[in-house]
PDB file of C-alpha atoms in Angstrom:
ATOM      1  CA  MET A   1     143.080  36.620  21.083  1.00 37.00           C
ATOM      2  CA  SER A   2     144.108  33.121  20.195  1.00 39.00           C
ATOM      3  CA  PRO A   3     146.620  33.154  17.319  1.00 40.00           C
ATOM      4  CA  ARG A   4     145.734  31.386  14.097  1.00 41.00           C
ATOM      5  CA  GLY A   5     146.816  27.752  14.068  1.00 41.00           C
ATOM      6  CA  VAL A   6     146.837  27.345  17.864  1.00 40.00           C
ATOM      7  CA  ALA A   7     144.363  24.734  19.050  1.00 45.00           C
ATOM      8  CA  MET A   8     141.821  25.851  21.661  1.00 48.00           C
ATOM      9  CA  PRO A   9     140.306  23.383  24.114  1.00 50.00           C
ATOM     10  CA  ASP A  10     136.496  23.182  24.156  1.00 87.00           C
ATOM     11  CA  VAL A  11     136.237  25.566  21.212  1.00 91.00           C
ATOM     12  CA  ARG A  12     132.587  24.693  20.560  1.00 92.00           C
ATOM     13  CA  GLU A  13     131.545  25.590  24.102  1.00 93.00           C
ATOM     14  CA  ARG A  14     133.648  28.739  23.940  1.00 94.00           C
ATOM     15  CA  LEU A  15     131.827  29.839  20.785  1.00 95.00           C
ATOM     16  CA  PHE A  16     128.418  28.824  22.181  1.00 94.00           C
ATOM     17  CA  ALA A  17     128.979  30.845  25.362  1.00 93.00           C
ATOM     18  CA  ALA A  18     130.158  33.820  23.318  1.00 94.00           C
ATOM     19  CA  ALA A  19     127.033  33.673  21.145  1.00 92.00           C
ATOM     20  CA  GLU A  20     124.819  33.624  24.238  1.00 89.00           C
ATOM     21  CA  ARG A  21     126.553  36.736  25.560  1.00 91.00           C
ATOM     22  CA  VAL A  22     126.115  38.560  22.240  1.00 91.00           C
ATOM     23  CA  LEU A  23     122.427  37.614  22.127  1.00 86.00           C
ATOM     24  CA  ALA A  24     121.821  38.681  25.722  1.00 82.00           C
ATOM     25  CA  ARG A  25     123.606  41.988  25.242  1.00 88.00           C
ATOM     26  CA  GLU A  26     122.654  43.028  21.705  1.00 86.00           C
ATOM     27  CA  GLY A  27     119.844  40.768  20.492  1.00 81.00           C
ATOM     28  CA  PRO A  28     119.485  38.409  17.513  1.00 82.00           C
ATOM     29  CA  GLY A  29     120.245  41.072  14.907  1.00 84.00           C
ATOM     30  CA  ALA A  30     123.803  41.370  16.178  1.00 88.00           C
ATOM     31  CA  LEU A  31     124.612  37.672  15.955  1.00 90.00           C
ATOM     32  CA  THR A  32     127.142  37.264  13.166  1.00 92.00           C
ATOM     33  CA  SER A  33     130.141  34.997  12.776  1.00 94.00           C
ATOM     34  CA  ARG A  34     132.414  38.006  13.278  1.00 94.00           C
ATOM     35  CA  ALA A  35     130.580  39.065  16.449  1.00 95.00           C
ATOM     36  CA  ILE A  36     130.756  35.551  17.902  1.00 95.00           C
ATOM     37  CA  THR A  37     134.448  35.005  17.236  1.00 95.00           C
ATOM     38  CA  GLY A  38     135.245  38.524  18.434  1.00 95.00           C
ATOM     39  CA  GLU A  39     133.360  37.883  21.680  1.00 95.00           C
ATOM     40  CA  ALA A  40     135.111  34.535  22.063  1.00 93.00           C
ATOM     41  CA  GLY A  41     138.496  36.149  21.496  1.00 93.00           C
ATOM     42  CA  CYS A  42     139.538  33.887  18.655  1.00 90.00           C
ATOM     43  CA  ALA A  43     140.397  34.159  14.969  1.00 90.00           C
ATOM     44  CA  LYS A  44     137.548  35.059  12.597  1.00 85.00           C
ATOM     45  CA  GLY A  45     137.739  31.767  10.721  1.00 90.00           C
ATOM     46  CA  VAL A  46     137.392  29.513  13.764  1.00 92.00           C
ATOM     47  CA  LEU A  47     133.593  29.288  13.607  1.00 93.00           C
ATOM     48  CA  HIS A  48     133.607  28.246   9.953  1.00 92.00           C
ATOM     49  CA  ALA A  49     136.344  25.726  10.668  1.00 92.00           C
ATOM     50  CA  HIS A  50     133.959  23.871  12.998  1.00 92.00           C
ATOM     51  CA  PHE A  51     130.545  24.624  11.455  1.00 94.00           C
ATOM     52  CA  ALA A  52     129.278  24.826   7.883  1.00 91.00           C
ATOM     53  CA  GLY A  53     127.843  28.265   8.610  1.00 92.00           C
ATOM     54  CA  LEU A  54     125.819  30.329  11.045  1.00 93.00           C
ATOM     55  CA  ASP A  55     122.642  28.267  10.502  1.00 92.00           C
ATOM     56  CA  GLU A  56     124.408  25.063  11.525  1.00 94.00           C
ATOM     57  CA  PHE A  57     126.075  26.857  14.434  1.00 94.00           C
ATOM     58  CA  VAL A  58     122.772  28.136  15.864  1.00 92.00           C
ATOM     59  CA  ALA A  59     121.124  24.726  15.397  1.00 92.00           C
ATOM     60  CA  ASP A  60     123.967  22.983  17.200  1.00 93.00           C
ATOM     61  CA  LEU A  61     123.817  25.583  19.986  1.00 92.00           C
ATOM     62  CA  VAL A  62     120.097  24.894  20.521  1.00 88.00           C
ATOM     63  CA  LEU A  63     120.619  21.120  20.413  1.00 90.00           C
ATOM     64  CA  ASP A  64     123.584  21.302  22.787  1.00 90.00           C
ATOM     65  CA  ARG A  65     121.613  23.267  25.376  1.00 87.00           C
ATOM     66  CA  PHE A  66     118.645  20.915  25.106  1.00 85.00           C
ATOM     67  CA  ALA A  67     120.981  17.928  25.524  1.00 88.00           C
ATOM     68  CA  HIS A  68     122.493  19.476  28.652  1.00 87.00           C
ATOM     69  CA  THR A  69     119.043  19.897  30.215  1.00 86.00           C
ATOM     70  CA  ALA A  70     118.079  16.372  29.148  1.00 89.00           C
ATOM     71  CA  ARG A  71     121.119  15.020  31.018  1.00 90.00           C
ATOM     72  CA  GLU A  72     120.015  16.912  34.118  1.00 87.00           C
ATOM     73  CA  ALA A  73     116.517  15.497  33.744  1.00 90.00           C
ATOM     74  CA  GLU A  74     117.875  11.940  33.461  1.00 93.00           C
ATOM     75  CA  ALA A  75     119.095  12.239  37.045  1.00 92.00           C
ATOM     76  CA  LEU A  76     115.674  13.327  38.304  1.00 93.00           C
ATOM     77  CA  PRO A  77     114.236   9.826  38.976  1.00 95.00           C
ATOM     78  CA  GLY A  78     117.194   9.155  41.256  1.00 94.00           C
ATOM     79  CA  ARG A  79     116.148  12.100  43.435  1.00 93.00           C
ATOM     80  CA  ALA A  80     112.733  10.629  44.194  1.00 95.00           C
ATOM     81  CA  GLY A  81     112.087  10.853  47.924  1.00 94.00           C
ATOM     82  CA  GLU A  82     114.437  13.803  48.344  1.00 92.00           C
ATOM     83  CA  ASP A  83     113.554  17.479  48.829  1.00 90.00           C
ATOM     84  CA  THR A  84     109.961  18.094  47.690  1.00 90.00           C
ATOM     85  CA  VAL A  85     108.165  17.003  44.544  1.00 91.00           C
ATOM     86  CA  ALA A  86     107.445  20.628  43.645  1.00 90.00           C
ATOM     87  CA  GLY A  87     111.065  21.620  44.265  1.00 90.00           C
ATOM     88  CA  ASN A  88     112.447  18.860  42.075  1.00 92.00           C
ATOM     89  CA  LEU A  89     110.002  19.610  39.271  1.00 91.00           C
ATOM     90  CA  GLY A  90     110.760  23.306  39.486  1.00 89.00           C
ATOM     91  CA  ALA A  91     114.509  22.771  39.186  1.00 88.00           C
ATOM     92  CA  VAL A  92     114.340  20.764  35.975  1.00 88.00           C
ATOM     93  CA  THR A  93     111.626  22.921  34.365  1.00 85.00           C
ATOM     94  CA  LEU A  94     113.503  26.151  35.073  1.00 83.00           C
ATOM     95  CA  ALA A  95     116.670  24.516  33.733  1.00 82.00           C
ATOM     96  CA  LEU A  96     114.810  23.861  30.496  1.00 79.00           C
ATOM     97  CA  LEU A  97     113.809  27.529  30.272  1.00 78.00           C
ATOM     98  CA  ALA A  98     117.416  28.529  30.869  1.00 75.00           C
ATOM     99  CA  SER A  99     118.777  25.977  28.364  1.00 65.00           C
ATOM    100  CA  GLY A 100     118.530  28.427  25.506  1.00 60.00           C
ATOM    101  CA  GLY A 101     116.061  31.057  26.487  1.00 61.00           C
ATOM    102  CA  PRO A 102     113.475  32.617  24.206  1.00 61.00           C
ATOM    103  CA  THR A 103     116.101  34.635  22.338  1.00 67.00           C
ATOM    104  CA  ILE A 104     117.991  31.562  21.118  1.00 75.00           C
ATOM    105  CA  ALA A 105     114.815  29.562  20.488  1.00 71.00           C
ATOM    106  CA  GLY A 106     113.255  32.487  18.631  1.00 71.00           C
ATOM    107  CA  LEU A 107     116.397  32.956  16.571  1.00 76.00           C
ATOM    108  CA  ALA A 108     116.305  29.316  15.524  1.00 77.00           C
ATOM    109  CA  MET A 109     112.632  29.615  14.537  1.00 75.00           C
ATOM    110  CA  THR A 110     113.316  32.616  12.269  1.00 78.00           C
ATOM    111  CA  ARG A 111     116.093  30.827  10.375  1.00 86.00           C
ATOM    112  CA  PRO A 112     114.438  28.120   8.202  1.00 87.00           C
ATOM    113  CA  ALA A 113     117.620  26.104   7.692  1.00 90.00           C
ATOM    114  CA  THR A 114     118.329  26.181  11.416  1.00 89.00           C
ATOM    115  CA  SER A 115     114.777  25.226  12.343  1.00 87.00           C
ATOM    116  CA  LEU A 116     114.840  22.324   9.883  1.00 90.00           C
ATOM    117  CA  ARG A 117     118.142  21.035  11.254  1.00 91.00           C
ATOM    118  CA  VAL A 118     116.869  21.173  14.847  1.00 88.00           C
ATOM    119  CA  ARG A 119     113.606  19.427  13.944  1.00 88.00           C
ATOM    120  CA  GLN A 120     115.375  16.684  11.992  1.00 91.00           C
ATOM    121  CA  ALA A 121     117.833  16.090  14.816  1.00 91.00           C
ATOM    122  CA  LEU A 122     115.042  15.834  17.400  1.00 86.00           C
ATOM    123  CA  GLU A 123     113.059  13.493  15.158  1.00 88.00           C
ATOM    124  CA  ALA A 124     116.178  11.341  14.782  1.00 90.00           C
ATOM    125  CA  GLY A 125     116.410  10.978  18.563  1.00 88.00           C
ATOM    126  CA  ALA A 126     118.552  13.899  19.716  1.00 88.00           C
ATOM    127  CA  PRO A 127     117.781  14.761  23.367  1.00 87.00           C
ATOM    128  CA  GLY A 128     115.094  17.393  23.611  1.00 83.00           C
ATOM    129  CA  PHE A 129     111.586  18.024  24.882  1.00 84.00           C
ATOM    130  CA  SER A 130     110.457  14.406  24.488  1.00 88.00           C
ATOM    131  CA  SER A 131     113.353  12.909  26.451  1.00 90.00           C
ATOM    132  CA  ILE A 132     112.943  15.510  29.200  1.00 90.00           C
ATOM    133  CA  GLN A 133     109.227  14.711  29.381  1.00 93.00           C
ATOM    134  CA  GLU A 134     110.003  10.998  29.673  1.00 95.00           C
ATOM    135  CA  SER A 135     112.469  11.638  32.513  1.00 95.00           C
ATOM    136  CA  ILE A 136     109.908  13.730  34.393  1.00 95.00           C
ATOM    137  CA  THR A 137     107.318  10.973  33.945  1.00 96.00           C
ATOM    138  CA  ARG A 138     109.741   8.365  35.341  1.00 97.00           C
ATOM    139  CA  TYR A 139     110.483  10.646  38.283  1.00 96.00           C
ATOM    140  CA  LEU A 140     106.792  11.114  39.053  1.00 95.00           C
ATOM    141  CA  ASP A 141     106.235   7.363  38.762  1.00 96.00           C
ATOM    142  CA  ALA A 142     108.985   6.853  41.337  1.00 96.00           C
ATOM    143  CA  GLU A 143     107.435   9.413  43.687  1.00 95.00           C
ATOM    144  CA  GLN A 144     104.102   7.667  43.217  1.00 94.00           C
ATOM    145  CA  ARG A 145     105.612   4.357  44.301  1.00 95.00           C
ATOM    146  CA  LEU A 146     107.027   6.067  47.404  1.00 94.00           C
ATOM    147  CA  GLY A 147     103.596   7.408  48.291  1.00 93.00           C
ATOM    148  CA  ARG A 148     104.573  11.052  47.832  1.00 92.00           C
ATOM    149  CA  LEU A 149     102.147  11.367  44.934  1.00 91.00           C
ATOM    150  CA  ALA A 150      98.531  10.232  44.794  1.00 91.00           C
ATOM    151  CA  ALA A 151      98.123   6.763  43.294  1.00 91.00           C
ATOM    152  CA  ASP A 152      95.652   8.001  40.686  1.00 90.00           C
ATOM    153  CA  THR A 153      97.926  10.790  39.394  1.00 91.00           C
ATOM    154  CA  ASP A 154      98.312  10.796  35.614  1.00 94.00           C
ATOM    155  CA  THR A 155     102.090  11.247  35.708  1.00 94.00           C
ATOM    156  CA  ALA A 156     102.454  11.448  31.925  1.00 95.00           C
ATOM    157  CA  ALA A 157      99.883  14.254  31.772  1.00 94.00           C
ATOM    158  CA  VAL A 158     101.685  16.218  34.514  1.00 92.00           C
ATOM    159  CA  ALA A 159     104.997  15.853  32.660  1.00 94.00           C
ATOM    160  CA  LEU A 160     103.368  16.950  29.406  1.00 93.00           C
ATOM    161  CA  ALA A 161     101.850  20.019  31.082  1.00 90.00           C
ATOM    162  CA  LEU A 162     105.234  21.105  32.443  1.00 89.00           C
ATOM    163  CA  VAL A 163     107.239  20.514  29.289  1.00 89.00           C
ATOM    164  CA  GLY A 164     104.488  21.919  27.082  1.00 88.00           C
ATOM    165  CA  THR A 165     104.380  25.108  29.158  1.00 85.00           C
ATOM    166  CA  ALA A 166     108.159  25.471  28.977  1.00 82.00           C
ATOM    167  CA  HIS A 167     108.031  24.919  25.211  1.00 79.00           C
ATOM    168  CA  HIS A 168     105.331  27.598  24.847  1.00 80.00           C
ATOM    169  CA  ILE A 169     107.344  30.112  26.869  1.00 77.00           C
ATOM    170  CA  LEU A 170     110.504  29.404  24.884  1.00 74.00           C
ATOM    171  CA  MET A 171     108.745  29.760  21.550  1.00 70.00           C
ATOM    172  CA  THR A 172     106.808  32.926  22.403  1.00 71.00           C
ATOM    173  CA  GLY A 173     109.321  34.730  24.624  1.00 60.00           C
ATOM    174  CA  TRP A 174     108.550  36.710  27.728  1.00 50.00           C
ATOM    175  CA  SER A 175     109.661  40.268  27.040  1.00 51.00           C
ATOM    176  CA  GLY A 176     107.414  42.552  29.063  1.00 52.00           C
ATOM    177  CA  ALA A 177     105.431  39.577  30.320  1.00 55.00           C
ATOM    178  CA  GLN A 178     105.161  37.963  33.718  1.00 58.00           C
ATOM    179  CA  ASP A 179     108.327  36.350  35.073  1.00 65.00           C
ATOM    180  CA  PRO A 180     108.369  32.859  33.520  1.00 69.00           C
ATOM    181  CA  GLY A 181     109.855  31.381  36.679  1.00 71.00           C
ATOM    182  CA  GLU A 182     106.869  32.609  38.661  1.00 77.00           C
ATOM    183  CA  GLN A 183     104.464  31.209  36.072  1.00 78.00           C
ATOM    184  CA  VAL A 184     106.166  27.817  36.175  1.00 80.00           C
ATOM    185  CA  GLN A 185     106.184  27.695  39.970  1.00 82.00           C
ATOM    186  CA  ARG A 186     102.465  28.496  40.073  1.00 83.00           C
ATOM    187  CA  LEU A 187     101.757  25.731  37.565  1.00 84.00           C
ATOM    188  CA  ILE A 188     103.862  23.260  39.549  1.00 85.00           C
ATOM    189  CA  ALA A 189     102.129  24.205  42.791  1.00 84.00           C
ATOM    190  CA  MET A 190      98.740  23.630  41.153  1.00 81.00           C
ATOM    191  CA  LEU A 191      99.780  20.293  39.609  1.00 80.00           C
ATOM    192  CA  ALA A 192     101.469  19.096  42.791  1.00 77.00           C
ATOM    193  CA  GLY A 193      98.431  20.046  44.837  1.00 75.00           C
ATOM    194  CA  ALA A 194      96.087  18.258  42.470  1.00 72.00           C
ATOM    195  CA  ALA A 195      98.331  15.203  42.562  1.00 73.00           C
ATOM    196  CA  GLY A 196      98.401  15.166  46.350  1.00 73.00           C
ATOM    197  CA  ALA A 197     102.172  15.701  46.529  1.00 71.00           C
ATOM    198  CA  VAL A 198     103.682  15.842  50.003  1.00 58.00           C
ATOM    199  CA  ALA A 199     104.839  19.444  50.193  1.00 45.00           C
ATOM    200  CA  ASP A 200     107.289  19.086  53.067  1.00 44.00           C
ATOM    201  CA  GLY A 201     109.237  16.198  51.558  1.00 44.00           C
ATOM    202  CA  ALA A 202     108.158  13.796  54.276  1.00 42.00           C
ATOM    203  CA  SER A 203     108.525  10.095  53.715  1.00 41.00           C
ATOM    204  CA  ALA A 204     105.621   7.944  52.614  1.00 41.00           C
ATOM    205  CA  ASN A 205     105.333   6.442  56.107  1.00 42.00           C
ATOM    206  CA  SER A 206     105.161   9.755  57.940  1.00 40.00           C
ATOM    207  CA  ALA A 207     102.721  11.095  55.343  1.00 40.00           C
ATOM    208  CA  THR A 208     100.268   8.309  56.075  1.00 41.00           C
ATOM    209  CA  GLU A 209     100.533   8.249  59.862  1.00 42.00           C
TER     210      GLU A 209
END
């Protein structure tokens, strides 16, 4: 337990990680300021010293996880020509599903003040679904130029299908449903096949020989 008055490095991330553990273990009903700080091993007042309240905390948690995935997606165009198209798409889409999970996303949706804060931040340009979709589109454009994707592929539509599916899964949850990872991989396989993606990661030259 960190004593009162002693600064803790990366306190926001420490509290975010603690909240995720509480949610995973006990569900949304157990998420209170006391539960979060207790899980984080810090003084009870630490959360309110950094956030206006639990609504702001949950909103910032959602936005932080989306931003982390958006940063991963920004690197995707630089991986064009590496691995396979399906593999690269799968990695970033599954990262988006893991960025908060349906429990955190669902919690945000049931708290009006939290939902409003998240929506306003995204509308103001905070990294989220739109920026991830744009990164995927740029990646697919790059693969198209390398010849690993059919020239007539609607890259923006493929990106929208992936991000839209991830958004749907996050908003509706998957308790008792089919493994979301399996659903995403099936969608990617279908999209990659329709786009004429080179499954074995071969170069454009070898693919056309």
